[in-house]
Coordinates of C-alpha atoms and ligand atoms in Angstrom, one line a residue:
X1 CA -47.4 24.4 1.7
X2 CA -46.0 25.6 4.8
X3 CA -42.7 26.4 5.6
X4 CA -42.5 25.2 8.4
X5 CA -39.5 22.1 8.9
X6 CA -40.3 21.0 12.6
X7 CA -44.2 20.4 11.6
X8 CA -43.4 19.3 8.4
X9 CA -40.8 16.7 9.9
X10 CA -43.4 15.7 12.8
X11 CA -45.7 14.8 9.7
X12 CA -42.9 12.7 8.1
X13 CA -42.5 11.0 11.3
X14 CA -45.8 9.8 12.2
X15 CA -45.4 8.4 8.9
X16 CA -42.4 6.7 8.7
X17 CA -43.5 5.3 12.8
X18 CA -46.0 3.1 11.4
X19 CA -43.8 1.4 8.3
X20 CA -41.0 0.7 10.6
X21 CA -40.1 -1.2 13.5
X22 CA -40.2 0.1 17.0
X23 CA -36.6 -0.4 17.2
X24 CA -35.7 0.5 13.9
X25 CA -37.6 4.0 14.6
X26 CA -35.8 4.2 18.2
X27 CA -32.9 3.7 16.8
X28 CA -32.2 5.6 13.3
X29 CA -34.9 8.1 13.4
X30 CA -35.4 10.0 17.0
X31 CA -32.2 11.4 17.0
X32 CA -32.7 13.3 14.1
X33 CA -32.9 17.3 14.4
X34 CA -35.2 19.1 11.4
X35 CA -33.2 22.1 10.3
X36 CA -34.9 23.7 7.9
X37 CA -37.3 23.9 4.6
X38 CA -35.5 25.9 2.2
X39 CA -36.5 25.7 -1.3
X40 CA -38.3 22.6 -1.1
X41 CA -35.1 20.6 0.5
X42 CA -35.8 19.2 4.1
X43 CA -32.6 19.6 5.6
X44 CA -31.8 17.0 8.9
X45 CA -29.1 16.6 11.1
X46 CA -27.9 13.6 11.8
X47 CA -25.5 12.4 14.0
X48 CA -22.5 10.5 12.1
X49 CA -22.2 9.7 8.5
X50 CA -22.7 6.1 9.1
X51 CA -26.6 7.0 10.2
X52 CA -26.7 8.5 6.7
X53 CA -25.5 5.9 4.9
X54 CA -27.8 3.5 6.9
X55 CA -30.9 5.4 5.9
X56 CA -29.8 5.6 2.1
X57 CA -30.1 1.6 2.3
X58 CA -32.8 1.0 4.4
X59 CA -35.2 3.6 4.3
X60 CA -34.4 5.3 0.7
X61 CA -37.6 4.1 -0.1
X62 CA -40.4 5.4 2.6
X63 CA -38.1 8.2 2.9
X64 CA -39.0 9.2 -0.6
X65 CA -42.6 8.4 -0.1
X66 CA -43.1 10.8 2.7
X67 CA -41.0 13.7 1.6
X68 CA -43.5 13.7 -1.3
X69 CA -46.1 13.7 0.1
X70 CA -45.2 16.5 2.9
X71 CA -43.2 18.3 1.4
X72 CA -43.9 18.3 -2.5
X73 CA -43.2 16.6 -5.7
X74 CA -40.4 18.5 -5.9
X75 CA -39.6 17.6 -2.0
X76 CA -36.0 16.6 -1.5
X77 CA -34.4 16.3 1.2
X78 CA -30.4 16.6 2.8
X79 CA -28.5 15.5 5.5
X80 CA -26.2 17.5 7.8
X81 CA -23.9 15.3 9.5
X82 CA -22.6 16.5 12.6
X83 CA -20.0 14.8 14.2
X84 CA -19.4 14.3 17.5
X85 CA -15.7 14.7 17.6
X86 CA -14.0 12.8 20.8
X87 CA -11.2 14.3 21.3
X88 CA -11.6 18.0 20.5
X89 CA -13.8 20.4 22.2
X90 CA -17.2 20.8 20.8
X91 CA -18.9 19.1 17.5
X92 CA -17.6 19.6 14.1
X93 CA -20.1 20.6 11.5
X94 CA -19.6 19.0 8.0
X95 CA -22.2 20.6 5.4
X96 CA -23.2 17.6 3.5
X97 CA -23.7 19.7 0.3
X98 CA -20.2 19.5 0.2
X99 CA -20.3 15.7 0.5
X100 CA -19.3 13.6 -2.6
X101 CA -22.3 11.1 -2.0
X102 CA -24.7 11.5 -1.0
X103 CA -25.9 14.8 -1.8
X104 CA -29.0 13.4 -2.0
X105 CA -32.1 15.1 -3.4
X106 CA -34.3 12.1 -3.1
X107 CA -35.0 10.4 -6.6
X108 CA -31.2 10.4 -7.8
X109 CA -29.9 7.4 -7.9
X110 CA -28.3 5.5 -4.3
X111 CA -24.9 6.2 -3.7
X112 CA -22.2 3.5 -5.1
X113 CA -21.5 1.5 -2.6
X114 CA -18.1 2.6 -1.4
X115 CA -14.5 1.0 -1.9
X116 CA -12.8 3.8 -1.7
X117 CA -15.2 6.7 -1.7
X118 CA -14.3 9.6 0.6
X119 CA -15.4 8.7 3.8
X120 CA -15.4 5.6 6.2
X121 CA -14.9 4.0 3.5
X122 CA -15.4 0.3 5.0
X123 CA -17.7 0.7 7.0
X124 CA -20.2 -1.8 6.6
X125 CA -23.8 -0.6 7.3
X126 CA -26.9 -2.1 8.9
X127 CA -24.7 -4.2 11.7
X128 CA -25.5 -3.2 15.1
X129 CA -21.8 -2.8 16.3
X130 CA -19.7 -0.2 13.7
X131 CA -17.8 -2.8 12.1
X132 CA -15.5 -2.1 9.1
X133 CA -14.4 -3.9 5.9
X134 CA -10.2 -4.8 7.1
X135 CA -9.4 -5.2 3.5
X136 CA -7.2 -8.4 4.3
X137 CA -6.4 -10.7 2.3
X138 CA -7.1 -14.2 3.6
X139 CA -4.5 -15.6 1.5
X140 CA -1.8 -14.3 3.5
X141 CA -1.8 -16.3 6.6
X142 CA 1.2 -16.9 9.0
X143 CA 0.7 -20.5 8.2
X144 CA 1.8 -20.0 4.7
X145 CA 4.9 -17.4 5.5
X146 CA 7.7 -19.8 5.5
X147 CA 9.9 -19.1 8.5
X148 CA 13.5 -18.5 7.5
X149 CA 16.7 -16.6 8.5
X150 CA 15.7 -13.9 6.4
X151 CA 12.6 -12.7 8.3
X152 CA 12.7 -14.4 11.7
X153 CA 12.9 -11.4 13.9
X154 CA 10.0 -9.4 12.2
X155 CA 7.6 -12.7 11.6
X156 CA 8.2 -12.8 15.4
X157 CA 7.9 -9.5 16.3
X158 CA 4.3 -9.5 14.2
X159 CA 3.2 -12.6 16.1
X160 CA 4.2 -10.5 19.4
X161 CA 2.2 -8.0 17.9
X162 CA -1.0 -9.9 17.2
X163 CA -1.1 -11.9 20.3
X164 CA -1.3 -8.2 21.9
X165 CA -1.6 -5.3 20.0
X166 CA -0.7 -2.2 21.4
X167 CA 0.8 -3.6 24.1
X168 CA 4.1 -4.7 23.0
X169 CA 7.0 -2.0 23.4
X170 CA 6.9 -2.9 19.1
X171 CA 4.7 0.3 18.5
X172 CA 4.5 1.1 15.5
X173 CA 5.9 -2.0 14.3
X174 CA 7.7 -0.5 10.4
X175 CA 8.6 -3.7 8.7
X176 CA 10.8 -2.8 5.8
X177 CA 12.3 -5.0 3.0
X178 CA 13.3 -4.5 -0.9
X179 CA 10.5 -5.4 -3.2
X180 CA 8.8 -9.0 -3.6
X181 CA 10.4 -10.1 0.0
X182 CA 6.9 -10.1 2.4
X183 CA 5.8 -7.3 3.8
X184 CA 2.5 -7.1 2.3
X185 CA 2.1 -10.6 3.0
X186 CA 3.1 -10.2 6.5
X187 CA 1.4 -7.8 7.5
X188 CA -2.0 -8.8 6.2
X189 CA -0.9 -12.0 8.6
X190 CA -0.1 -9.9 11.4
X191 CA -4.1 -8.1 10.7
X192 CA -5.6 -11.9 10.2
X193 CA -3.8 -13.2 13.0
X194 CA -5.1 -10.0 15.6
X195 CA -8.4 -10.7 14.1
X196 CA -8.5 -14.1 15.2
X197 CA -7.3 -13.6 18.3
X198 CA -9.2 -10.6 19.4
X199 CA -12.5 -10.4 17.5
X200 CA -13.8 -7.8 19.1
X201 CA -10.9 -5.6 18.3
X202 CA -11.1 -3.6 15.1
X203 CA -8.5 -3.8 12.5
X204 CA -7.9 -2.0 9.2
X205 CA -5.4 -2.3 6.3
X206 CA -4.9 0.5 4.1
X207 CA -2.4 1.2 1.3
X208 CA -0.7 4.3 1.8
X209 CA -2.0 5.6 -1.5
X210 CA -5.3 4.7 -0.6
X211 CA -5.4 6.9 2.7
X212 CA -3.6 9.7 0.7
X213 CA -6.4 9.2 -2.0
X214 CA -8.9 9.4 0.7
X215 CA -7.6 12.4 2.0
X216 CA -7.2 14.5 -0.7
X217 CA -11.1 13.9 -1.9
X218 CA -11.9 14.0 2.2
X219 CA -10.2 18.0 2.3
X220 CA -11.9 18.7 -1.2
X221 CA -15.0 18.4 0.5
X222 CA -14.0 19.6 4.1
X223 CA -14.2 16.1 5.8
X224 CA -11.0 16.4 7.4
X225 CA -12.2 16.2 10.9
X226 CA -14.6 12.7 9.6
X227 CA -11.4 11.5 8.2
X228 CA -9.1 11.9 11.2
X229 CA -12.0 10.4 13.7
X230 CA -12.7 7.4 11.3
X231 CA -9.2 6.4 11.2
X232 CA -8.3 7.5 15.1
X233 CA -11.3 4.7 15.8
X234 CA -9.1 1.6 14.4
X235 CA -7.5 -0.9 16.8
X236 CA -4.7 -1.6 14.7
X237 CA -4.3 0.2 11.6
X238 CA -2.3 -1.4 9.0
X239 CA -0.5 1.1 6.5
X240 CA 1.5 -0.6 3.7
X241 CA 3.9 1.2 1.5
X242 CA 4.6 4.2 3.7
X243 CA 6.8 5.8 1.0
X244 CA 3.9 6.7 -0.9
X245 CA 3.7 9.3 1.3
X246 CA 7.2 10.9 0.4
X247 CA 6.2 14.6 -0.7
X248 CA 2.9 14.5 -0.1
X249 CA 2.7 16.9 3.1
X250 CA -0.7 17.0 3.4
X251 CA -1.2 13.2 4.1
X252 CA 1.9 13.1 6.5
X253 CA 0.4 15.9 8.3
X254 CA -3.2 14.6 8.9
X255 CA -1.2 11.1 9.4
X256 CA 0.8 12.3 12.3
X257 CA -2.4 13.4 14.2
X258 CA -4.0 10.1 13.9
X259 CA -0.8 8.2 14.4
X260 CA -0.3 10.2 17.8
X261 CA -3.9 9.9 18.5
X262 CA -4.0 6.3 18.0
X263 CA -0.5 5.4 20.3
X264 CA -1.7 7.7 23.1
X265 CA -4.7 5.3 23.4
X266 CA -2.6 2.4 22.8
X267 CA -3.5 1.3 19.5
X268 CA -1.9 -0.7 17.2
X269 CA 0.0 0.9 14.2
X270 CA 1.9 -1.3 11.7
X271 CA 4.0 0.2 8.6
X272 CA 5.5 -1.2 5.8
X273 CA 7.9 0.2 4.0
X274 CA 10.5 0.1 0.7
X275 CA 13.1 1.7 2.5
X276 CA 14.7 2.0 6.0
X277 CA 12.7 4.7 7.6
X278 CA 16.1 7.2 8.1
X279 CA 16.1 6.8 3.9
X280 CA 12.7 8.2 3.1
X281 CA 13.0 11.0 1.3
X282 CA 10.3 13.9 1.4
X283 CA 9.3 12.3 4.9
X284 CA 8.6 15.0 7.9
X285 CA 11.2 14.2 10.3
X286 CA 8.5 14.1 13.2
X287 CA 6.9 11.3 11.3
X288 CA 10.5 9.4 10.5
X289 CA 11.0 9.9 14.3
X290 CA 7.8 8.3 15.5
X291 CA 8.5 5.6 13.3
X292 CA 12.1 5.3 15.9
X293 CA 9.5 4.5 18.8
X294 CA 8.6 0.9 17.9
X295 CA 10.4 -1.6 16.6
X296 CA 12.1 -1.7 12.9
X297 CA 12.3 -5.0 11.4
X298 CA 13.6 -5.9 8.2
X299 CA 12.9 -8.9 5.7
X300 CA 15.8 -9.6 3.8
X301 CA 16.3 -11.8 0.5
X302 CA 15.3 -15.0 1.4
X303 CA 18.7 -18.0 2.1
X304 CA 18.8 -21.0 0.3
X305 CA 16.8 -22.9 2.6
X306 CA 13.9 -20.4 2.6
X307 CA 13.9 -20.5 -1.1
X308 CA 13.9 -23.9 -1.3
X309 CA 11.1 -24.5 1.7
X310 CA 8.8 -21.7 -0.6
X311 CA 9.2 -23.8 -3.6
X312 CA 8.1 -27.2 -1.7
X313 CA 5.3 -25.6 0.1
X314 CA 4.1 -24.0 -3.2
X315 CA 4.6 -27.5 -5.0
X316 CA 2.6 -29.2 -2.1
X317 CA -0.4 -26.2 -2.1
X318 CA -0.9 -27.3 -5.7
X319 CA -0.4 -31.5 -5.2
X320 CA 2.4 -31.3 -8.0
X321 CA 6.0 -32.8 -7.5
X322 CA 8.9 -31.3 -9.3
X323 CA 12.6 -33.7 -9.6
X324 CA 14.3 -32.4 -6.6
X325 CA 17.4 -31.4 -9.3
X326 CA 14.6 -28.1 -10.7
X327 CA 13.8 -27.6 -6.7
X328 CA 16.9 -26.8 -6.4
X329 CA 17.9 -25.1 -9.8
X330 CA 14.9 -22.9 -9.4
X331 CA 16.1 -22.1 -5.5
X332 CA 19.7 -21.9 -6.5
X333 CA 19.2 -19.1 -9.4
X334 CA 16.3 -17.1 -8.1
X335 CA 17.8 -15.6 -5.6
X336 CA 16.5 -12.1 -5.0
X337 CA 12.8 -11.9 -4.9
X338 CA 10.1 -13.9 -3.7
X339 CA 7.5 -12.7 -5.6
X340 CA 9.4 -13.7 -8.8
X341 CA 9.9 -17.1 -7.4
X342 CA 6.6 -17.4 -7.3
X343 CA 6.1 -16.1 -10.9
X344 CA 8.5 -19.1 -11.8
X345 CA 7.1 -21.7 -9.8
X346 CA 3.2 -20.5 -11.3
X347 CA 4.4 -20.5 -14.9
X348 CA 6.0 -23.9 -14.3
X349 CA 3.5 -25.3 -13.1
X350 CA 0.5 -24.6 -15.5
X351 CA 3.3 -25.4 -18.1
X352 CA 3.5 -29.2 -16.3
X353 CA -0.2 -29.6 -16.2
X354 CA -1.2 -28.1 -19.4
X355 CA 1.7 -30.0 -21.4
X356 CA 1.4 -33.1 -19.2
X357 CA 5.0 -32.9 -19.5
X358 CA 7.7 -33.8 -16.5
X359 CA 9.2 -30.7 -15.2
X360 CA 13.0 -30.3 -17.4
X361 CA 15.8 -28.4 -16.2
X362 CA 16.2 -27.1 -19.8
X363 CA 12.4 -25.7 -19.6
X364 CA 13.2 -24.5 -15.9
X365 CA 16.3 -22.6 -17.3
X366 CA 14.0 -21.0 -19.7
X367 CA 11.6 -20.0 -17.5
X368 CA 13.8 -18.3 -15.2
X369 CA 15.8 -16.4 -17.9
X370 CA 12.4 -15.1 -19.2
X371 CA 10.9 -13.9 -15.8
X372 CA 14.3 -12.9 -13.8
X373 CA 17.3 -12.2 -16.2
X374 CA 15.5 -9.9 -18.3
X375 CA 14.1 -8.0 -15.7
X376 CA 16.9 -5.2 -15.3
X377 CA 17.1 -3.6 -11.3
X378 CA 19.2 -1.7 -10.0
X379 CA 23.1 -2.0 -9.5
X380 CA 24.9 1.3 -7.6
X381 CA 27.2 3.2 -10.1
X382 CA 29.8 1.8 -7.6
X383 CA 29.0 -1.6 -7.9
X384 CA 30.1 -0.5 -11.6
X385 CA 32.9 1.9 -11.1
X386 CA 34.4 -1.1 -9.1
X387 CA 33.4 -3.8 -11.7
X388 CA 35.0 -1.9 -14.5
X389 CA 38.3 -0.7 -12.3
X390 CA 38.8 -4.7 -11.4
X391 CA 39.0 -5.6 -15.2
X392 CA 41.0 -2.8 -16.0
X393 CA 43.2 -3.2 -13.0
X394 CA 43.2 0.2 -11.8
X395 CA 42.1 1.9 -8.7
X396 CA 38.8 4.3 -8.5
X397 CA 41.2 6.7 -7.7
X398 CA 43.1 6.5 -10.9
X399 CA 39.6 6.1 -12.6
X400 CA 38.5 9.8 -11.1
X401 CA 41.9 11.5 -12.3
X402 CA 42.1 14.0 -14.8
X403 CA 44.0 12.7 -17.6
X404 CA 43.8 11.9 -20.9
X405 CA 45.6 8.3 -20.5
X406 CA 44.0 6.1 -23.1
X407 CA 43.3 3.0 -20.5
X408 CA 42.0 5.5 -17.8
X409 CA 39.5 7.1 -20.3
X410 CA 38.7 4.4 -21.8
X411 CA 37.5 2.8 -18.0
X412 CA 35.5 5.6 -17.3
X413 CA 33.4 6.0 -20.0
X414 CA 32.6 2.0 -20.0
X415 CA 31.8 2.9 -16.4
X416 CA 29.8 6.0 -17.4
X417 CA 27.7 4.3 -20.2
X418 CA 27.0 1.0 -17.6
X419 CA 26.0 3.6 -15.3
X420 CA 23.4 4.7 -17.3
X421 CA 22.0 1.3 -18.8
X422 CA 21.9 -0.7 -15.0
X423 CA 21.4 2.0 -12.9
X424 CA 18.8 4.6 -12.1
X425 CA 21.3 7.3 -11.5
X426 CA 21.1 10.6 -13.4
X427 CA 23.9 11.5 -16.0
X428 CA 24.7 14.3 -13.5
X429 CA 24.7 12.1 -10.6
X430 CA 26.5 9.6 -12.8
X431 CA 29.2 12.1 -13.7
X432 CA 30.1 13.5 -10.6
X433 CA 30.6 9.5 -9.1
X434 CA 33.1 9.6 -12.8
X435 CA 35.8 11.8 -11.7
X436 CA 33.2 14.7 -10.7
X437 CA 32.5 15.2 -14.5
X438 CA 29.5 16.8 -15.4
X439 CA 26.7 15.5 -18.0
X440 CA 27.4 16.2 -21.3
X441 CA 30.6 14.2 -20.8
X442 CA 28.4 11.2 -20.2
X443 CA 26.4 12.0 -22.3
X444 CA 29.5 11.7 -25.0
X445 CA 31.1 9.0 -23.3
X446 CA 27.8 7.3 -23.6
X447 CA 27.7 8.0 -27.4
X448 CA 31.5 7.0 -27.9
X449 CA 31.1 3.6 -26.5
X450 CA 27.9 3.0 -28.9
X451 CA 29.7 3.6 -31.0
X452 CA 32.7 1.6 -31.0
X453 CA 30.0 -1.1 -30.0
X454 CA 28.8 -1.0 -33.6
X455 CA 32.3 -0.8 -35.4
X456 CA 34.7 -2.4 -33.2
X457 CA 34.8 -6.1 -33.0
X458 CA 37.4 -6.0 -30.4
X459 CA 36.2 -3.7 -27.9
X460 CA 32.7 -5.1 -28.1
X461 CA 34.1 -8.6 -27.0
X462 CA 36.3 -7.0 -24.2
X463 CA 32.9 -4.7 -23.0
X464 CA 31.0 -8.4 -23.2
X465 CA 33.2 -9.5 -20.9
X466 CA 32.7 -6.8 -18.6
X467 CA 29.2 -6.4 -19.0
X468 CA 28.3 -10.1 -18.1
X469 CA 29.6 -9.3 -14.2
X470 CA 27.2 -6.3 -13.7
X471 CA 24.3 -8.0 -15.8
X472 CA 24.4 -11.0 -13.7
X473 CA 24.1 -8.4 -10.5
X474 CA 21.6 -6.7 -12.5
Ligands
ADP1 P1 6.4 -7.0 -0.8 O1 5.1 -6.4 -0.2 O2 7.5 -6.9 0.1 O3 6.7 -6.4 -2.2 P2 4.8 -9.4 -0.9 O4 4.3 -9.5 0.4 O5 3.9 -8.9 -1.9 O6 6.2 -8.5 -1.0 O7 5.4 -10.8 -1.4 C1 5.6 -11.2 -2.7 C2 5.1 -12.6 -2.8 O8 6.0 -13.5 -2.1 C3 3.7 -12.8 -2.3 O9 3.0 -13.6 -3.1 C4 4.0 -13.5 -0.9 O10 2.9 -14.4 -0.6 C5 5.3 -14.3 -1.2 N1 6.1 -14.4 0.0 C6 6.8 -13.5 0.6 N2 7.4 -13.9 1.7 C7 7.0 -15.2 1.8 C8 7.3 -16.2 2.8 N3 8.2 -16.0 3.8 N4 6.7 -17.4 2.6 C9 5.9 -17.6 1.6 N5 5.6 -16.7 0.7 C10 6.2 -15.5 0.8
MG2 MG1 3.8 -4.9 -0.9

């Protein structure tokens, strides 16, 4: 056996020219380099990973054939992938032995196909042009995102965006909302809508967890540079849920470079996000001020009207009427979340078609109360403070003073242990918003109200009364 890789390879060749097309040999096979023989592994470069994952599903099979037969039994062979990198001087070497797939010695199983492997993950082989997997969902159209008060100015602004991304002085567009109000919805309508309008262009959505994923396994096998250039090759890139990225430095960092990359060549970016941008917490503030460039739009709880348009469209998707009195008791009591208007409207509906029953306010009451009331969120420690100061009719001042008046006491630690059941505040955070006390006295005041719950009749009906104004907020 010789050792030599260029003969060796030359043999290969001649081989694989006569099993496969003219073109097919043009085009995936005469820009490979031979490297070397070492140990019985052929090593070849090729040019981008995509050529790689192209030969794995065409041409696993002759491949295997002629390393074999030229090289050995034992004959396997490996890819070096060099990339040429655009926009940075020279060519970036990526040694594919540090690859997660495929390391391929010939004879081990194909790679999985990849969802969210390490690298170009959507890229869709054997098409002529690079084209990519946009991960959107076709479900979330403009046609079905009811127009409303609530969201005019960013359903507008991501129709501005589609019709010409990049363009628009709305770059990045950050579209930021609570939870359950729309974002993922529009924005996977703002990447359908683009792609309708501009097929050629091409678009990508990503979860932000998904790209941080994708980098940390990318920089555990030194793809960073494939990485960057994959994503700095998007049209419009689509990143929902930014505040994943709160913390994680390494993401934001390798993010900033493709975001700057990408709005130099006047590319599309589009962000979603929890929070309004200023909030994010753990963000680098030369991200947080990129995001200032564009365009910040917000989606707010949805008005009566939106509601009630949601519920009809929903009712007329599924050919199912409802008595216009449970339209509008479902639109009049769920107030503050889309997606858990939805998860009432579902749940009546397979109730009315699986019962063959008319739709009843009383079963519509009990609906709701199951999927909203019980759900606790959220309420500030001064929606409380305020709450419990009103019933008690004294000020938060008086509620922060240090003394041992029964009544003042008595408000604060009702204020202390509400705190700590509706909201996400720490005991110390909780505390200091108390009359700068510090946690072990909420921690007691938290016990002392438990329990008079248990042994006072009185005081529980008097907290009751309290506690039904912040559970309704709640
Ligand atoms: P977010 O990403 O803000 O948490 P989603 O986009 O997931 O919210 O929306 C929650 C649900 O509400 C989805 O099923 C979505 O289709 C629906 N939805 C949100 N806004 C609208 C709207 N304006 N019209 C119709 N459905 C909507
Ligand atoms: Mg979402």
């Amino acid at each position: 056996m010789t050792n030599n890789h260029v003969e060796i390879w030359n043999k290969c060749l001649s081989v694989i020219k006569d099993n496969v097309t003219e073109q097919g040999y043009k085009t995936w096979f005469e820009r490979i380099i031979p490297l070397s023989l070492v140990d019985n592994t052929l090593t070849i470069q090729v040019p981008t990973y995509f050529f790689v994952e192209y030969l794995e599903e065409h041409y696993i099979d002759l491949l295997k054939m002629v390393i074999k037969r030229f090289v050995g039994e034992k004959g396997k062979l490996d890819y070096k992938v060099v990339v040429d990198s655009s926009n940075s001087a020279g060519t970036v070497t990526v040694p594919s032995a540090n690859r997660n797939f495929p390391k391929n010695p010939i004879g081990q199983p194909a790679p999985q196909r990849l969802s969210d492997g390490p690298i170009n993950p959507f890229v869709i082989p054997g098409l002529k042009k690079l084209q990519i997997d946009s991960q959107l969902n076709e479900n979330y159209t403009f046609d079905n995102f009811i127009e409303g008060e609530c969201n005019r100015l960013a359903r507008s602004a991501g129709l501005r965006v589609a019709k010409d991304p990049g363009k628009s002085a709305f770059n990045p567009l950050v579209i930021y909302s609570g939870t359950g109000l729309g974002k993922t919805h529009l924005c996977h309508a703002i990447g359908l809508e683009t792609k309708r309008l501009h097929p050629d262009k091409t678009v990508l959505y990503v979860q932000a967890e998904q790209l941080s994923t994708q980098y940390v396994t990318a920089n555990k096998n030194n793809n960073r540079p494939d990485f960057i250039n994959f994503y700095q090759m998007i049209d419009v890139l689509i990143v929902d849920d930014i505040q994943f990225l709160s913390g994680k430095a390494g993401t934001q960092d390798v993010f900033f470079h493709i975001f700057n990359h990408l709005q130099q060549n006047n590319k599309q970016i589009i962000i979603t996000s929890d929070k309004f941008p200023s909030d994010l917490q753990g963000m680098e503030d030369r991200l947080l001020s990129r995001f200032k460039w564009g365009l910040t739009a917000d989606l707010q709880s949805p008005d009566l009207p939106t509601r009630t348009s949601i519920i009809r469209e929903k009712l007329h998707d599924n050919g199912i009427s409802f008595p216009d009195e449970v339209v509008e008791y479902i639109a009049g009591n769920v107030r503050n979340n889309i997606r858990e208007l939805e998860g009432v409207m579902n749940s009546l509906m397979a109730q009315s078609l699986l019962n063959k029953k008319a739709v009843t306010i009383e079963m519509t009451q009990q609906i709701i109360d199951r999927f909203v009331r019980n759900t606790v969120k959220e309420v500030s420690v001064e929606y409380i403070i305020n709450s419990v100061c009103d019933y008690f009719k004294i000020s938060p001042e008086q509620m922060a003073l240090n003394t041992r008046k029964h009544q003042v006491v008595q408000a604060r630690q009702i204020a202390m242990y509400l705190s700590k059941k509706y909201s996400n505040a720490s005991l110390a955070s909780i505390g200091q918003q108390c009359g700068k006390k510090d946690h072990a006295t909420v921690h007691h005041a938290c016990k002392t109200i438990a329990d008079r719950l248990e042994t006072d009749k009185q005081f529980k009906a008097m907290f009751a009364d309290i506690e039904k104004k912040i559970a309704m907020q709640a």
